[in-house]
Every structure is written in C-alpha cells, then in structure tokens.
mmCIF file of N, CA and C in Angstrom:
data_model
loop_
_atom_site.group_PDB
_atom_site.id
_atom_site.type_symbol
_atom_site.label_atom_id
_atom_site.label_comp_id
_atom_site.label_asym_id
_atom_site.label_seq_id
_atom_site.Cartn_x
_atom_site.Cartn_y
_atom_site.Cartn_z
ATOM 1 N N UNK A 80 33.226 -51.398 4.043
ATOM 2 C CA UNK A 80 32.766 -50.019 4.108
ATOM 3 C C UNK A 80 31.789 -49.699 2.973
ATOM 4 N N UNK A 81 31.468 -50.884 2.226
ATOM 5 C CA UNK A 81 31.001 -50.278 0.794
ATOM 6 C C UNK A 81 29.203 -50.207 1.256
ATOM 7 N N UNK A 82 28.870 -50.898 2.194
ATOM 8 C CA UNK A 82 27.777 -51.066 2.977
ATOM 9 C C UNK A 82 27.285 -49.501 3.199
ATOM 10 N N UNK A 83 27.959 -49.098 4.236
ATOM 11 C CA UNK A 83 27.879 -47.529 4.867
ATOM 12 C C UNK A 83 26.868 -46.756 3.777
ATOM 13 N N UNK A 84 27.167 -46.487 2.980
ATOM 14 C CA UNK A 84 26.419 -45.693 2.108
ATOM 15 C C UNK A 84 25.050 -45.768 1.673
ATOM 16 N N UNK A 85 24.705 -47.173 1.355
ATOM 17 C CA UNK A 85 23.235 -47.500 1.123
ATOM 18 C C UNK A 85 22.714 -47.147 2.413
ATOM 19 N N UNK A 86 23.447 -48.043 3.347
ATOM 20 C CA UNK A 86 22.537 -48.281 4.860
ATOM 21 C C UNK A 86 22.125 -46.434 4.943
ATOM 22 N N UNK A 87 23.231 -45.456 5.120
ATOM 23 C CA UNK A 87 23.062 -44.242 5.464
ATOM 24 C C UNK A 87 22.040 -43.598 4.671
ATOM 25 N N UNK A 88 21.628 -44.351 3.227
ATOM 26 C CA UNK A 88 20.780 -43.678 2.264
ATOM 27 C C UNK A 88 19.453 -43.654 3.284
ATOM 28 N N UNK A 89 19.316 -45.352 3.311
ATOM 29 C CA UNK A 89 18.073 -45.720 3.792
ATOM 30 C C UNK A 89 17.435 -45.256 4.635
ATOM 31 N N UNK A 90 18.247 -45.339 5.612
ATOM 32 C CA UNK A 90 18.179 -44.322 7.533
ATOM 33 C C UNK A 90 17.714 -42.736 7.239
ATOM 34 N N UNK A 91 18.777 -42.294 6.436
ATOM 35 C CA UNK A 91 18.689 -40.884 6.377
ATOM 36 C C UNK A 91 16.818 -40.560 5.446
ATOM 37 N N UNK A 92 16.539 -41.640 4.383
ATOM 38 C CA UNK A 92 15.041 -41.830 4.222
ATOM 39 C C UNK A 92 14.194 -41.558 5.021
ATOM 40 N N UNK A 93 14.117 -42.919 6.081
ATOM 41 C CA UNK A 93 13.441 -43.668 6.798
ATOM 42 C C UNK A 93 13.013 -42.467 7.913
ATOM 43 N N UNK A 94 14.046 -41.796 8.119
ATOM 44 C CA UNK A 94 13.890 -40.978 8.935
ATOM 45 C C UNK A 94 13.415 -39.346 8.952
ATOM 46 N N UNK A 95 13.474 -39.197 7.736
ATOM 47 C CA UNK A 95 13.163 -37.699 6.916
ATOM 48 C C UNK A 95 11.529 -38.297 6.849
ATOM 49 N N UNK A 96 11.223 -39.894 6.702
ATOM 50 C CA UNK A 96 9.889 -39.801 5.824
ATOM 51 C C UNK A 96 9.191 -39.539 7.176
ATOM 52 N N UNK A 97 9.610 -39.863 8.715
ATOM 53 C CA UNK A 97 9.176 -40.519 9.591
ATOM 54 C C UNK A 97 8.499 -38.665 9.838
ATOM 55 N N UNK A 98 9.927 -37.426 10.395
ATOM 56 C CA UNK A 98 9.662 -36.483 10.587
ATOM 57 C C UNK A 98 8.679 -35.756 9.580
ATOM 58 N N UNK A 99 8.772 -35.985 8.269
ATOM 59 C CA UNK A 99 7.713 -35.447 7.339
ATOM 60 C C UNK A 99 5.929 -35.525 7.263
ATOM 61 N N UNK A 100 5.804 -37.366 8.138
ATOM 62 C CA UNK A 100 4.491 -37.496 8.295
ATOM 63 C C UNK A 100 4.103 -36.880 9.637
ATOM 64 N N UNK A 101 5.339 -36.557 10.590
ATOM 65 C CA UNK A 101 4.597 -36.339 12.088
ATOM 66 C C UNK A 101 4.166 -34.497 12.097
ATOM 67 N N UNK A 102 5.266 -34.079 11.176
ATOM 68 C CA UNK A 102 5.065 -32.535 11.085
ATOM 69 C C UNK A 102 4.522 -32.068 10.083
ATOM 70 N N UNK A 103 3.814 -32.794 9.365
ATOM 71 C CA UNK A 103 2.690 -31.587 8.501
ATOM 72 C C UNK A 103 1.157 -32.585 8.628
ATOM 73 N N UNK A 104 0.576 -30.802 8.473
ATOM 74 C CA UNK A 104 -0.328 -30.649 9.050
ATOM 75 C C UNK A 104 -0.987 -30.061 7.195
ATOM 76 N N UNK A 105 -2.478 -30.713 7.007
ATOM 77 C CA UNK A 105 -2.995 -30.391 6.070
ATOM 78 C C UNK A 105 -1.783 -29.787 4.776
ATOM 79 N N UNK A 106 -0.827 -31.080 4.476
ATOM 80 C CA UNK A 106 -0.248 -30.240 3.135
ATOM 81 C C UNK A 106 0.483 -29.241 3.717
ATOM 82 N N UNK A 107 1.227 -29.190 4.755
ATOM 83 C CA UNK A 107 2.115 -27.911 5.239
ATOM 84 C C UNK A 107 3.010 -28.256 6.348
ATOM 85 N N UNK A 108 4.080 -28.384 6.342
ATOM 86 C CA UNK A 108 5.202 -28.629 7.062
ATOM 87 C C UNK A 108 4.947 -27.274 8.552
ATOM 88 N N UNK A 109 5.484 -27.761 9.446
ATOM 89 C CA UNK A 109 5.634 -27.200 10.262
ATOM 90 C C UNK A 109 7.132 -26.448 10.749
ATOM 91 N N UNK A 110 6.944 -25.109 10.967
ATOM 92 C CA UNK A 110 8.212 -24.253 11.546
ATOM 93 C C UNK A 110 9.419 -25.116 12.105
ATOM 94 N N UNK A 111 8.754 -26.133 12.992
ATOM 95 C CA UNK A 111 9.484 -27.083 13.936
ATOM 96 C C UNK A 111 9.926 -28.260 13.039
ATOM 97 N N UNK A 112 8.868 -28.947 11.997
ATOM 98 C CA UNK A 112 9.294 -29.174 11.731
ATOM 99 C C UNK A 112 10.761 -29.155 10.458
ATOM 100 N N UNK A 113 9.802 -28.325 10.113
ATOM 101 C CA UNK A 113 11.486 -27.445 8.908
ATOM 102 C C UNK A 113 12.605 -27.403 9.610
ATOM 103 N N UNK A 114 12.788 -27.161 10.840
ATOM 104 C CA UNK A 114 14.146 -27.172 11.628
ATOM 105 C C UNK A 114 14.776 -28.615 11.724
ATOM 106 N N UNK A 115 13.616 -29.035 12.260
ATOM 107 C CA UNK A 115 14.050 -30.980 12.477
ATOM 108 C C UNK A 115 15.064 -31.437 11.295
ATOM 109 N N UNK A 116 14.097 -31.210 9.981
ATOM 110 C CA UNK A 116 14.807 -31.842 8.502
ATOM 111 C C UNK A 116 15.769 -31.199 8.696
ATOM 112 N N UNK A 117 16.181 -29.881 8.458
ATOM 113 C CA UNK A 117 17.504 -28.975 8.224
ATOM 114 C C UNK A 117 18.509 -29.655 9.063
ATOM 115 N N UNK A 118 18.425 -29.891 10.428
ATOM 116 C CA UNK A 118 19.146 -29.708 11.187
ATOM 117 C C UNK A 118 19.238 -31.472 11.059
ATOM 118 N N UNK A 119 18.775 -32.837 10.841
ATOM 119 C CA UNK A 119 18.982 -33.906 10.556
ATOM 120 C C UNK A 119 19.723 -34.211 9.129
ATOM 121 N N UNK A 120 19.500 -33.725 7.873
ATOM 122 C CA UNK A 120 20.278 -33.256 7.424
ATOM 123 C C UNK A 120 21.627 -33.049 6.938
ATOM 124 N N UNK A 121 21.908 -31.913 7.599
ATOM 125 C CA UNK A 121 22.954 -31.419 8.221
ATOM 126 C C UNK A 121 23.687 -32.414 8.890
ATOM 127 N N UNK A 122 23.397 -33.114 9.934
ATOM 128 C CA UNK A 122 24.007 -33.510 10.597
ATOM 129 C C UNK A 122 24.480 -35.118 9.360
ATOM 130 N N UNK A 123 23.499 -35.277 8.703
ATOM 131 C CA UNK A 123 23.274 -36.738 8.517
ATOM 132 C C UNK A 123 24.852 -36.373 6.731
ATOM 133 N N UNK A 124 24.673 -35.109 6.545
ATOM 134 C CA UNK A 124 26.117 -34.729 5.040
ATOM 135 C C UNK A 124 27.164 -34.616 6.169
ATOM 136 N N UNK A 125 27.211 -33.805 6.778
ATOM 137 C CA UNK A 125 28.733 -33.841 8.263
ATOM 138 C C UNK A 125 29.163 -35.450 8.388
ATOM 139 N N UNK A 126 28.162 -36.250 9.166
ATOM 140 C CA UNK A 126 28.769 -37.426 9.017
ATOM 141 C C UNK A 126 28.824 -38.117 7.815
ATOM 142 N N UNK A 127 28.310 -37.847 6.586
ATOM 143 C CA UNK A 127 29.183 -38.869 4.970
ATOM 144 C C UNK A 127 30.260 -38.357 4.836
ATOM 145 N N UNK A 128 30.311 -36.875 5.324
ATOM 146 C CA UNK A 128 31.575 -36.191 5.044
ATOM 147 C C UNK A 128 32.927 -36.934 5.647
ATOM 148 N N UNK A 129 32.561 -36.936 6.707
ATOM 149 C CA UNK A 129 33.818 -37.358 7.771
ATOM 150 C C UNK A 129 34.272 -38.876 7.688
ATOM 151 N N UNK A 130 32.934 -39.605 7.234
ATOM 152 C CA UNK A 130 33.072 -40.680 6.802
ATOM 153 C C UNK A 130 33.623 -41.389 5.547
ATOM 154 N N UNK A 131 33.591 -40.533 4.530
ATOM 155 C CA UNK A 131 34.513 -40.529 3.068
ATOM 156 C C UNK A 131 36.045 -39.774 3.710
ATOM 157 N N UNK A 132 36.010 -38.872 4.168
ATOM 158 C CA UNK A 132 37.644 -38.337 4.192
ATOM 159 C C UNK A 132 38.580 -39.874 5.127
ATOM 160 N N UNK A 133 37.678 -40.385 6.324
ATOM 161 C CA UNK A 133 38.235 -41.506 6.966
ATOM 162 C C UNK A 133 38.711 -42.231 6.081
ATOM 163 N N UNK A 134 37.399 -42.366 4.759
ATOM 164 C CA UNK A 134 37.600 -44.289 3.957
ATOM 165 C C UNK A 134 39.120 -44.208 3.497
ATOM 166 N N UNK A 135 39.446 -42.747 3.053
ATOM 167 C CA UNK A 135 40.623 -42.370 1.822
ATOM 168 C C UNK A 135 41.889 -43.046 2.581
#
C-alpha cells in the first residue's frame, strides 16, 4: 500500500497539468475549467481519504 500515495501524487499531477493546458486561454483559466480542477480535486482528497481510513 505504500505505493498508493506517490502513484496518486503523480496521476492527480498528470492530470491537473493535462486540464490546466487544455483550459486556459491567454494566461486565464477558464469558468469550465475552474470547475474541472475543483471538482477533480475533490474527488481525487475523498478518495486519499477513504483510502487512509481503509489502510488503518
């Protein structure tokens, strides 16, 4: 399990950098995209969450 954490670092990166280059536009994030990050996120602390209370 000691894996989980880097891998989730990386992904949760990989994937913030991916939405960051597709949604801004001249130096400016987009409405849509601001939701994307928030809401990936979100989802991406919910699952470390659930995933540390499991490891215990």
């Amino acid at each position: 399990m000691s894996w989980f954490f880097p891998v989730m670092f990386l992904f949760t990166f990989g994937i913030s950098y991916i939405i960051l280059k597709k949604e801004t536009t001249n130096g400016s994030l987009s409405r849509k995209g601001f939701y994307q990050i928030a809401a990936f996120l979100v989802i991406i602390f919910l699952l470390a969450f659930v995933t540390a209370s499991w490891a215990v």
